[in-house]
PDB file of C-alpha atoms in Angstrom:
ATOM      1  CA  UNK A   6     153.282 107.200  11.276  1.00  0.00           C
ATOM      2  CA  UNK A   7     152.111 110.334   9.549  1.00  0.00           C
ATOM      3  CA  UNK A   8     152.754 113.585  10.716  1.00  0.00           C
ATOM      4  CA  UNK A   9     155.798 115.640  10.234  1.00  0.00           C
ATOM      5  CA  UNK A  10     157.208 117.717  12.870  1.00  0.00           C
ATOM      6  CA  UNK A  11     158.985 120.707  12.963  1.00  0.00           C
ATOM      7  CA  UNK A  12     162.914 120.076  13.045  1.00  0.00           C
ATOM      8  CA  UNK A  13     163.357 123.071  16.292  1.00  0.00           C
ATOM      9  CA  UNK A  14     159.921 122.236  18.004  1.00  0.00           C
ATOM     10  CA  UNK A  15     160.947 119.791  20.606  1.00  0.00           C
ATOM     11  CA  UNK A  16     158.105 116.469  19.878  1.00  0.00           C
ATOM     12  CA  UNK A  17     157.060 114.305  22.533  1.00  0.00           C
ATOM     13  CA  UNK A  18     154.044 111.885  22.424  1.00  0.00           C
ATOM     14  CA  UNK A  19     151.569 109.374  23.471  1.00  0.00           C
ATOM     15  CA  UNK A  20     151.802 105.770  22.332  1.00  0.00           C
ATOM     16  CA  UNK A  21     148.753 102.888  22.499  1.00  0.00           C
ATOM     17  CA  UNK A  22     145.681 101.804  20.704  1.00  0.00           C
ATOM     18  CA  UNK A  23     143.048 102.431  21.336  1.00  0.00           C
ATOM     19  CA  UNK A  24     143.555 106.536  22.420  1.00  0.00           C
ATOM     20  CA  UNK A  25     140.233 108.908  21.864  1.00  0.00           C
ATOM     21  CA  UNK A  26     139.985 108.957  24.991  1.00  0.00           C
ATOM     22  CA  UNK A  27     143.370 110.277  26.029  1.00  0.00           C
ATOM     23  CA  UNK A  28     144.239 113.475  28.041  1.00  0.00           C
ATOM     24  CA  UNK A  29     147.724 113.589  28.329  1.00  0.00           C
ATOM     25  CA  UNK A  30     147.617 116.028  24.849  1.00  0.00           C
ATOM     26  CA  UNK A  31     145.574 118.752  27.359  1.00  0.00           C
ATOM     27  CA  UNK A  32     147.911 118.027  30.033  1.00  0.00           C
ATOM     28  CA  UNK A  33     151.272 117.921  28.806  1.00  0.00           C
ATOM     29  CA  UNK A  34     150.414 120.615  25.615  1.00  0.00           C
ATOM     30  CA  UNK A  35     149.308 123.587  28.524  1.00  0.00           C
ATOM     31  CA  UNK A  36     152.315 122.696  30.512  1.00  0.00           C
ATOM     32  CA  UNK A  37     154.639 123.561  27.955  1.00  0.00           C
ATOM     33  CA  UNK A  38     152.812 126.794  26.790  1.00  0.00           C
ATOM     34  CA  UNK A  39     152.478 127.821  30.491  1.00  0.00           C
ATOM     35  CA  UNK A  40     156.050 127.526  31.125  1.00  0.00           C
ATOM     36  CA  UNK A  41     157.215 128.932  27.400  1.00  0.00           C
ATOM     37  CA  UNK A  42     158.294 125.102  26.113  1.00  0.00           C
ATOM     38  CA  UNK A  43     159.104 124.870  22.465  1.00  0.00           C
ATOM     39  CA  UNK A  44     157.924 121.596  22.453  1.00  0.00           C
ATOM     40  CA  UNK A  45     154.314 119.693  20.974  1.00  0.00           C
ATOM     41  CA  UNK A  46     152.851 116.474  21.883  1.00  0.00           C
ATOM     42  CA  UNK A  47     151.443 114.515  19.660  1.00  0.00           C
ATOM     43  CA  UNK A  48     149.023 111.571  19.484  1.00  0.00           C
ATOM     44  CA  UNK A  49     150.317 107.942  17.846  1.00  0.00           C
ATOM     45  CA  UNK A  50     147.616 105.322  17.871  1.00  0.00           C
ATOM     46  CA  UNK A  51     149.356 102.210  16.670  1.00  0.00           C
ATOM     47  CA  UNK A  52     147.926  98.738  17.297  1.00  0.00           C
ATOM     48  CA  UNK A  53     151.656  97.964  17.053  1.00  0.00           C
ATOM     49  CA  UNK A  54     154.907  98.846  18.955  1.00  0.00           C
ATOM     50  CA  UNK A  55     157.533  97.175  17.726  1.00  0.00           C
ATOM     51  CA  UNK A  56     161.148  98.075  16.698  1.00  0.00           C
ATOM     52  CA  UNK A  57     160.204  99.536  12.963  1.00  0.00           C
ATOM     53  CA  UNK A  58     157.642 101.789  14.833  1.00  0.00           C
ATOM     54  CA  UNK A  59     160.413 102.938  17.018  1.00  0.00           C
ATOM     55  CA  UNK A  60     163.277 103.593  14.013  1.00  0.00           C
ATOM     56  CA  UNK A  61     160.184 105.509  12.703  1.00  0.00           C
ATOM     57  CA  UNK A  62     159.505 107.894  15.900  1.00  0.00           C
ATOM     58  CA  UNK A  63     163.609 108.450  15.605  1.00  0.00           C
ATOM     59  CA  UNK A  64     163.465 109.595  12.070  1.00  0.00           C
ATOM     60  CA  UNK A  65     160.497 111.483  12.376  1.00  0.00           C
ATOM     61  CA  UNK A  66     161.975 113.610  15.749  1.00  0.00           C
ATOM     62  CA  UNK A  67     160.646 112.465  18.510  1.00  0.00           C
ATOM     63  CA  UNK A  68     162.333 112.245  21.445  1.00  0.00           C
ATOM     64  CA  UNK A  69     159.359 111.211  24.121  1.00  0.00           C
ATOM     65  CA  UNK A  70     156.730 108.873  24.267  1.00  0.00           C
ATOM     66  CA  UNK A  71     153.733 108.036  27.149  1.00  0.00           C
ATOM     67  CA  UNK A  72     153.061 104.460  26.632  1.00  0.00           C
ATOM     68  CA  UNK A  73     149.710 103.086  27.740  1.00  0.00           C
ATOM     69  CA  UNK A  74     147.466  99.468  26.954  1.00  0.00           C
ATOM     70  CA  UNK A  75     148.561  97.930  25.412  1.00  0.00           C
ATOM     71  CA  UNK A  76     151.752  98.676  24.458  1.00  0.00           C
ATOM     72  CA  UNK A  77     153.603  98.647  28.081  1.00  0.00           C
ATOM     73  CA  UNK A  78     155.619  95.285  28.685  1.00  0.00           C
ATOM     74  CA  UNK A  79     156.405  95.395  25.041  1.00  0.00           C
ATOM     75  CA  UNK A  80     157.803  98.840  25.418  1.00  0.00           C
ATOM     76  CA  UNK A  81     160.371  97.544  28.384  1.00  0.00           C
ATOM     77  CA  UNK A  82     161.597  95.182  25.884  1.00  0.00           C
ATOM     78  CA  UNK A  83     162.364  97.589  23.566  1.00  0.00           C
ATOM     79  CA  UNK A  84     164.297  99.928  25.472  1.00  0.00           C
ATOM     80  CA  UNK A  85     168.783  99.470  26.254  1.00  0.00           C
ATOM     81  CA  UNK A  86     168.395 100.822  29.406  1.00  0.00           C
ATOM     82  CA  UNK A  87     165.999 101.212  32.343  1.00  0.00           C
ATOM     83  CA  UNK A  88     165.051 102.004  35.634  1.00  0.00           C
ATOM     84  CA  UNK A  89     164.435  99.606  38.665  1.00  0.00           C
ATOM     85  CA  UNK A  90     160.753  99.893  38.565  1.00  0.00           C
ATOM     86  CA  UNK A  91     160.706  98.473  34.684  1.00  0.00           C
ATOM     87  CA  UNK A  92     163.702  96.673  34.597  1.00  0.00           C
ATOM     88  CA  UNK A  93     162.672  94.548  38.229  1.00  0.00           C
ATOM     89  CA  UNK A  94     158.554  94.814  37.011  1.00  0.00           C
ATOM     90  CA  UNK A  95     158.978  93.808  32.985  1.00  0.00           C
ATOM     91  CA  UNK A  96     156.632  97.370  32.150  1.00  0.00           C
ATOM     92  CA  UNK A  97     157.057 100.737  31.200  1.00  0.00           C
ATOM     93  CA  UNK A  98     154.973 103.505  30.088  1.00  0.00           C
ATOM     94  CA  UNK A  99     157.593 106.161  28.961  1.00  0.00           C
ATOM     95  CA  UNK A 100     160.398 105.756  26.696  1.00  0.00           C
ATOM     96  CA  UNK A 101     162.768 108.254  26.138  1.00  0.00           C
ATOM     97  CA  UNK A 102     164.344 107.974  22.444  1.00  0.00           C
ATOM     98  CA  UNK A 103     168.086 109.228  21.929  1.00  0.00           C
ATOM     99  CA  UNK A 104     170.285 108.899  18.715  1.00  0.00           C
ATOM    100  CA  UNK A 105     171.685 105.357  19.796  1.00  0.00           C
ATOM    101  CA  UNK A 106     169.592 104.182  22.714  1.00  0.00           C
ATOM    102  CA  UNK A 107     165.922 103.676  24.182  1.00  0.00           C
ATOM    103  CA  UNK A 108     165.371 104.481  27.718  1.00  0.00           C
ATOM    104  CA  UNK A 109     162.487 103.081  29.465  1.00  0.00           C
ATOM    105  CA  UNK A 110     160.747 104.365  32.534  1.00  0.00           C
ATOM    106  CA  UNK A 111     158.434 103.495  34.665  1.00  0.00           C
ATOM    107  CA  UNK A 112     156.212 106.401  36.326  1.00  0.00           C
ATOM    108  CA  UNK A 113     152.626 104.462  36.510  1.00  0.00           C
ATOM    109  CA  UNK A 114     153.907 103.631  40.559  1.00  0.00           C
ATOM    110  CA  UNK A 115     155.074 107.088  41.613  1.00  0.00           C
ATOM    111  CA  UNK A 116     151.819 108.503  40.275  1.00  0.00           C
ATOM    112  CA  UNK A 117     149.937 106.138  42.258  1.00  0.00           C
ATOM    113  CA  UNK A 118     152.223 106.061  44.847  1.00  0.00           C
ATOM    114  CA  UNK A 119     151.465 110.091  45.188  1.00  0.00           C
ATOM    115  CA  UNK A 120     147.854 109.867  45.105  1.00  0.00           C
ATOM    116  CA  UNK A 121     147.499 107.797  47.730  1.00  0.00           C
ATOM    117  CA  UNK A 122     149.721 108.953  50.064  1.00  0.00           C
ATOM    118  CA  UNK A 123     147.890 112.284  49.383  1.00  0.00           C
ATOM    119  CA  UNK A 124     144.072 111.440  49.223  1.00  0.00           C
ATOM    120  CA  UNK A 125     143.757 108.143  51.721  1.00  0.00           C
ATOM    121  CA  UNK A 126     147.880 107.508  53.588  1.00  0.00           C
ATOM    122  CA  UNK A 127     146.180 106.130  56.477  1.00  0.00           C
ATOM    123  CA  UNK A 128     144.513 103.247  54.201  1.00  0.00           C
ATOM    124  CA  UNK A 129     148.374 101.989  53.335  1.00  0.00           C
ATOM    125  CA  UNK A 130     148.483 100.982  56.828  1.00  0.00           C
ATOM    126  CA  UNK A 131     144.983  99.550  58.079  1.00  0.00           C
ATOM    127  CA  UNK A 132     144.854  96.714  56.224  1.00  0.00           C
ATOM    128  CA  UNK A 133     145.507  94.670  53.598  1.00  0.00           C
ATOM    129  CA  UNK A 134     146.105  96.209  50.083  1.00  0.00           C
ATOM    130  CA  UNK A 135     144.426  95.011  47.046  1.00  0.00           C
ATOM    131  CA  UNK A 136     145.564  94.981  43.087  1.00  0.00           C
ATOM    132  CA  UNK A 137     142.949  93.928  40.814  1.00  0.00           C
ATOM    133  CA  UNK A 138     145.065  93.146  37.378  1.00  0.00           C
ATOM    134  CA  UNK A 139     148.019  92.122  36.831  1.00  0.00           C
ATOM    135  CA  UNK A 140     148.600  94.014  33.921  1.00  0.00           C
ATOM    136  CA  UNK A 141     151.168  96.473  32.693  1.00  0.00           C
ATOM    137  CA  UNK A 142     150.217  99.567  34.609  1.00  0.00           C
ATOM    138  CA  UNK A 143     149.253  97.095  37.896  1.00  0.00           C
ATOM    139  CA  UNK A 144     153.197  96.139  37.642  1.00  0.00           C
ATOM    140  CA  UNK A 145     154.485  99.677  38.138  1.00  0.00           C
ATOM    141  CA  UNK A 146     152.092  99.874  40.830  1.00  0.00           C
ATOM    142  CA  UNK A 147     152.893  97.332  42.975  1.00  0.00           C
ATOM    143  CA  UNK A 148     156.653  97.551  42.753  1.00  0.00           C
ATOM    144  CA  UNK A 149     155.953 101.849  43.739  1.00  0.00           C
ATOM    145  CA  UNK A 150     153.853 100.168  46.657  1.00  0.00           C
ATOM    146  CA  UNK A 151     155.956  97.516  48.014  1.00  0.00           C
ATOM    147  CA  UNK A 152     159.455  99.252  48.099  1.00  0.00           C
ATOM    148  CA  UNK A 153     157.454 102.211  49.495  1.00  0.00           C
ATOM    149  CA  UNK A 154     158.453 101.004  52.964  1.00  0.00           C
ATOM    150  CA  UNK A 155     154.336 101.387  53.911  1.00  0.00           C
ATOM    151  CA  UNK A 156     152.877  97.980  52.970  1.00  0.00           C
ATOM    152  CA  UNK A 157     153.456  94.260  55.004  1.00  0.00           C
ATOM    153  CA  UNK A 158     151.027  92.812  52.307  1.00  0.00           C
ATOM    154  CA  UNK A 159     149.995  93.035  49.273  1.00  0.00           C
ATOM    155  CA  UNK A 160     147.324  90.763  46.966  1.00  0.00           C
ATOM    156  CA  UNK A 161     147.509  90.747  43.791  1.00  0.00           C
ATOM    157  CA  UNK A 162     143.574  89.697  42.074  1.00  0.00           C
ATOM    158  CA  UNK A 163     143.657  88.785  38.424  1.00  0.00           C
ATOM    159  CA  UNK A 164     141.820  86.531  36.141  1.00  0.00           C
ATOM    160  CA  UNK A 165     145.381  85.602  34.451  1.00  0.00           C
ATOM    161  CA  UNK A 166     146.537  83.524  36.900  1.00  0.00           C
ATOM    162  CA  UNK A 167     150.099  83.117  35.586  1.00  0.00           C
ATOM    163  CA  UNK A 168     150.782  87.254  35.059  1.00  0.00           C
ATOM    164  CA  UNK A 169     149.604  87.059  38.840  1.00  0.00           C
ATOM    165  CA  UNK A 170     151.827  85.105  40.248  1.00  0.00           C
ATOM    166  CA  UNK A 171     154.513  86.505  38.242  1.00  0.00           C
ATOM    167  CA  UNK A 172     154.315  90.287  39.452  1.00  0.00           C
ATOM    168  CA  UNK A 173     154.000  88.156  43.109  1.00  0.00           C
ATOM    169  CA  UNK A 174     157.255  86.545  42.617  1.00  0.00           C
ATOM    170  CA  UNK A 175     158.932  89.711  41.526  1.00  0.00           C
ATOM    171  CA  UNK A 176     157.941  91.196  44.249  1.00  0.00           C
ATOM    172  CA  UNK A 177     158.786  89.109  47.226  1.00  0.00           C
ATOM    173  CA  UNK A 178     162.015  88.480  45.309  1.00  0.00           C
ATOM    174  CA  UNK A 179     162.972  91.928  45.851  1.00  0.00           C
ATOM    175  CA  UNK A 180     161.483  93.497  48.338  1.00  0.00           C
ATOM    176  CA  UNK A 181     160.060  92.443  51.868  1.00  0.00           C
ATOM    177  CA  UNK A 182     156.516  92.485  51.641  1.00  0.00           C
ATOM    178  CA  UNK A 183     154.341  89.820  51.876  1.00  0.00           C
ATOM    179  CA  UNK A 184     152.635  88.783  48.395  1.00  0.00           C
ATOM    180  CA  UNK A 185     149.858  86.225  47.599  1.00  0.00           C
ATOM    181  CA  UNK A 186     147.632  85.856  44.606  1.00  0.00           C
ATOM    182  CA  UNK A 187     144.003  84.661  44.436  1.00  0.00           C
ATOM    183  CA  UNK A 188     141.246  84.697  42.227  1.00  0.00           C
ATOM    184  CA  UNK A 189     138.378  86.938  42.074  1.00  0.00           C
ATOM    185  CA  UNK A 190     135.823  84.271  43.452  1.00  0.00           C
ATOM    186  CA  UNK A 191     138.360  83.678  46.436  1.00  0.00           C
ATOM    187  CA  UNK A 192     139.063  87.821  47.334  1.00  0.00           C
ATOM    188  CA  UNK A 193     134.967  88.208  47.807  1.00  0.00           C
ATOM    189  CA  UNK A 194     135.261  86.098  51.153  1.00  0.00           C
ATOM    190  CA  UNK A 195     138.389  88.489  52.950  1.00  0.00           C
ATOM    191  CA  UNK A 196     136.582  91.675  52.163  1.00  0.00           C
ATOM    192  CA  UNK A 197     137.563  92.557  56.493  1.00  0.00           C
ATOM    193  CA  UNK A 198     141.198  92.415  55.751  1.00  0.00           C
ATOM    194  CA  UNK A 199     141.235  94.353  53.124  1.00  0.00           C
ATOM    195  CA  UNK A 200     142.272  98.772  53.518  1.00  0.00           C
ATOM    196  CA  UNK A 201     143.085  99.871  50.570  1.00  0.00           C
ATOM    197  CA  UNK A 202     141.805  97.985  46.791  1.00  0.00           C
ATOM    198  CA  UNK A 203     143.841  99.607  43.831  1.00  0.00           C
ATOM    199  CA  UNK A 204     141.441  98.622  40.395  1.00  0.00           C
ATOM    200  CA  UNK A 205     144.158  98.254  37.543  1.00  0.00           C
ATOM    201  CA  UNK A 206     142.522  96.903  34.147  1.00  0.00           C
ATOM    202  CA  UNK A 207     140.619  98.426  32.008  1.00  0.00           C
ATOM    203  CA  UNK A 208     137.327  97.228  32.446  1.00  0.00           C
ATOM    204  CA  UNK A 209     134.549 100.418  32.914  1.00  0.00           C
ATOM    205  CA  UNK A 210     136.612 102.272  31.028  1.00  0.00           C
ATOM    206  CA  UNK A 211     134.288 104.360  28.196  1.00  0.00           C
ATOM    207  CA  UNK A 212     134.102 102.191  25.067  1.00  0.00           C
ATOM    208  CA  UNK A 213     135.297  98.955  26.995  1.00  0.00           C
ATOM    209  CA  UNK A 214     133.427  96.259  28.852  1.00  0.00           C
ATOM    210  CA  UNK A 215     131.465  98.397  31.862  1.00  0.00           C
ATOM    211  CA  UNK A 216     132.344  95.413  34.784  1.00  0.00           C
ATOM    212  CA  UNK A 217     132.546  95.880  38.068  1.00  0.00           C
ATOM    213  CA  UNK A 218     135.346  93.938  38.707  1.00  0.00           C
ATOM    214  CA  UNK A 219     134.531  93.206  42.199  1.00  0.00           C
ATOM    215  CA  UNK A 220     130.753  93.638  43.527  1.00  0.00           C
ATOM    216  CA  UNK A 221     129.749  96.207  45.273  1.00  0.00           C
ATOM    217  CA  UNK A 222     129.141  94.270  48.761  1.00  0.00           C
ATOM    218  CA  UNK A 223     132.764  93.447  48.939  1.00  0.00           C
ATOM    219  CA  UNK A 224     133.267  97.012  49.631  1.00  0.00           C
ATOM    220  CA  UNK A 225     133.136  98.826  52.829  1.00  0.00           C
ATOM    221  CA  UNK A 226     132.835 101.776  54.545  1.00  0.00           C
ATOM    222  CA  UNK A 227     136.441 100.837  56.209  1.00  0.00           C
ATOM    223  CA  UNK A 228     137.648 100.790  52.779  1.00  0.00           C
ATOM    224  CA  UNK A 229     139.402 103.010  49.974  1.00  0.00           C
ATOM    225  CA  UNK A 230     139.306 102.141  46.542  1.00  0.00           C
ATOM    226  CA  UNK A 231     141.675 103.910  43.764  1.00  0.00           C
ATOM    227  CA  UNK A 232     139.812 102.894  40.533  1.00  0.00           C
ATOM    228  CA  UNK A 233     142.892 104.466  38.513  1.00  0.00           C
ATOM    229  CA  UNK A 234     139.943 104.204  35.229  1.00  0.00           C
ATOM    230  CA  UNK A 235     139.541 108.100  35.141  1.00  0.00           C
ATOM    231  CA  UNK A 236     137.472 108.268  31.694  1.00  0.00           C
ATOM    232  CA  UNK A 237     134.712 107.754  32.753  1.00  0.00           C
ATOM    233  CA  UNK A 238     135.144 109.440  36.270  1.00  0.00           C
ATOM    234  CA  UNK A 239     132.127 107.448  37.835  1.00  0.00           C
ATOM    235  CA  UNK A 240     132.909 103.633  36.613  1.00  0.00           C
ATOM    236  CA  UNK A 241     130.446 101.194  37.697  1.00  0.00           C
ATOM    237  CA  UNK A 242     133.009  99.714  40.275  1.00  0.00           C
ATOM    238  CA  UNK A 243     133.179 103.509  42.131  1.00  0.00           C
ATOM    239  CA  UNK A 244     129.415 103.522  42.145  1.00  0.00           C
ATOM    240  CA  UNK A 245     129.197 100.543  43.155  1.00  0.00           C
ATOM    241  CA  UNK A 246     131.418 100.907  45.936  1.00  0.00           C
ATOM    242  CA  UNK A 247     130.731 104.723  47.074  1.00  0.00           C
ATOM    243  CA  UNK A 248     126.773 102.694  47.645  1.00  0.00           C
ATOM    244  CA  UNK A 249     128.810 100.650  50.325  1.00  0.00           C
ATOM    245  CA  UNK A 250     130.760 103.945  51.723  1.00  0.00           C
ATOM    246  CA  UNK A 251     134.063 103.299  50.866  1.00  0.00           C
ATOM    247  CA  UNK A 252     135.906 106.342  50.103  1.00  0.00           C
ATOM    248  CA  UNK A 253     137.283 107.226  46.316  1.00  0.00           C
ATOM    249  CA  UNK A 254     140.329 108.133  45.293  1.00  0.00           C
ATOM    250  CA  UNK A 255     139.514 109.336  42.010  1.00  0.00           C
ATOM    251  CA  UNK A 256     141.743 108.337  38.960  1.00  0.00           C
ATOM    252  CA  UNK A 257     142.152 111.302  37.628  1.00  0.00           C
ATOM    253  CA  UNK A 258     144.647 112.229  40.193  1.00  0.00           C
ATOM    254  CA  UNK A 259     147.344 109.053  38.495  1.00  0.00           C
ATOM    255  CA  UNK A 260     146.683 111.025  35.457  1.00  0.00           C
ATOM    256  CA  UNK A 261     147.567 114.092  36.884  1.00  0.00           C
ATOM    257  CA  UNK A 262     151.278 112.669  39.074  1.00  0.00           C
ATOM    258  CA  UNK A 263     152.350 110.480  36.410  1.00  0.00           C
ATOM    259  CA  UNK A 264     151.946 113.322  33.222  1.00  0.00           C
ATOM    260  CA  UNK A 265     154.412 115.397  36.413  1.00  0.00           C
ATOM    261  CA  UNK A 266     156.836 112.666  36.756  1.00  0.00           C
ATOM    262  CA  UNK A 267     156.981 112.145  32.702  1.00  0.00           C
ATOM    263  CA  UNK A 268     156.688 115.901  31.972  1.00  0.00           C
ATOM    264  CA  UNK A 269     160.235 116.341  34.019  1.00  0.00           C
ATOM    265  CA  UNK A 270     161.762 113.207  31.971  1.00  0.00           C
ATOM    266  CA  UNK A 271     160.953 114.767  28.835  1.00  0.00           C
ATOM    267  CA  UNK A 272     161.503 118.314  29.722  1.00  0.00           C
ATOM    268  CA  UNK A 273     164.548 117.933  32.243  1.00  0.00           C
ATOM    269  CA  UNK A 274     162.379 120.445  34.150  1.00  0.00           C
ATOM    270  CA  UNK A 275     160.948 119.906  37.472  1.00  0.00           C
ATOM    271  CA  UNK A 276     156.794 120.685  37.863  1.00  0.00           C
ATOM    272  CA  UNK A 277     155.903 122.526  40.712  1.00  0.00           C
ATOM    273  CA  UNK A 278     152.566 123.443  42.605  1.00  0.00           C
ATOM    274  CA  UNK A 279     151.139 125.434  40.143  1.00  0.00           C
ATOM    275  CA  UNK A 280     151.526 123.258  37.603  1.00  0.00           C
ATOM    276  CA  UNK A 281     150.126 120.477  39.837  1.00  0.00           C
ATOM    277  CA  UNK A 282     147.178 123.031  40.157  1.00  0.00           C
ATOM    278  CA  UNK A 283     146.232 123.720  36.462  1.00  0.00           C
ATOM    279  CA  UNK A 284     146.856 120.659  35.250  1.00  0.00           C
ATOM    280  CA  UNK A 285     144.312 119.213  38.293  1.00  0.00           C
ATOM    281  CA  UNK A 286     142.001 121.900  36.863  1.00  0.00           C
ATOM    282  CA  UNK A 287     141.835 122.026  33.190  1.00  0.00           C
ATOM    283  CA  UNK A 288     141.904 117.901  33.553  1.00  0.00           C
ATOM    284  CA  UNK A 289     138.214 118.112  36.163  1.00  0.00           C
ATOM    285  CA  UNK A 290     136.745 120.588  33.307  1.00  0.00           C
ATOM    286  CA  UNK A 291     137.681 118.146  30.639  1.00  0.00           C
ATOM    287  CA  UNK A 292     136.538 115.378  32.052  1.00  0.00           C
ATOM    288  CA  UNK A 293     132.646 117.288  33.280  1.00  0.00           C
ATOM    289  CA  UNK A 294     132.511 117.860  30.424  1.00  0.00           C
ATOM    290  CA  UNK A 295     132.957 114.722  28.381  1.00  0.00           C
TER     291      UNK A 295
END
């Protein structure tokens, strides 16, 4: 960490690797400016997150961190206290750094759930929900959807069978939702059961392997796809699903809503409708110019 922080200005930031694509500084710094809050949000690109890194953040006066790939499980492990979503699913995307303790929160699930409710709430009840991937984001999203009371069946589809089964077991243990792990090869033949697909892996992200995770022919016009990758906004998976008539929820919506919750955790101020609208416009503008 080589950034010095101002003693009076509250300092927050994002930690992950890589971070060149991150739009989180735009979101948070813009709201601080709009609201007249004396705070700044910095980028801390680091391949490692450990107790020494956290100590350095605390010594430098950093009060809160957004946590992204690949540190979400590690962030939870480093915390002294955690919210339910973090504690049950063992992954966090937000750390509040106090003088004596680290508090972990997971706003991924809430961000995804709010996006789905706003864009395609009917898809939650038309058929089964499939989550593609079994990393940190998949954990938070699986928890929020399973505890929402809106879904009965959740299929977890990932290449990593161990983590896929672990997520299913955690959801089954803590909710009434019926869970099932399937491989990417097995899911292909079950598209008629599926109403909503949530893609949570980095496939298709700028600088990552393009994918897509599933072939275009999997998708139908009765399905909704929510690919949480937002850069580029139209990933190969989105292109393939669109071609087959599937409804699309933009990945930037999850970024928007999970950041609104983080802003509230960091500052203690609840974002209002105007904050949401302005942030959506800024994201849309920034993504259109990439």
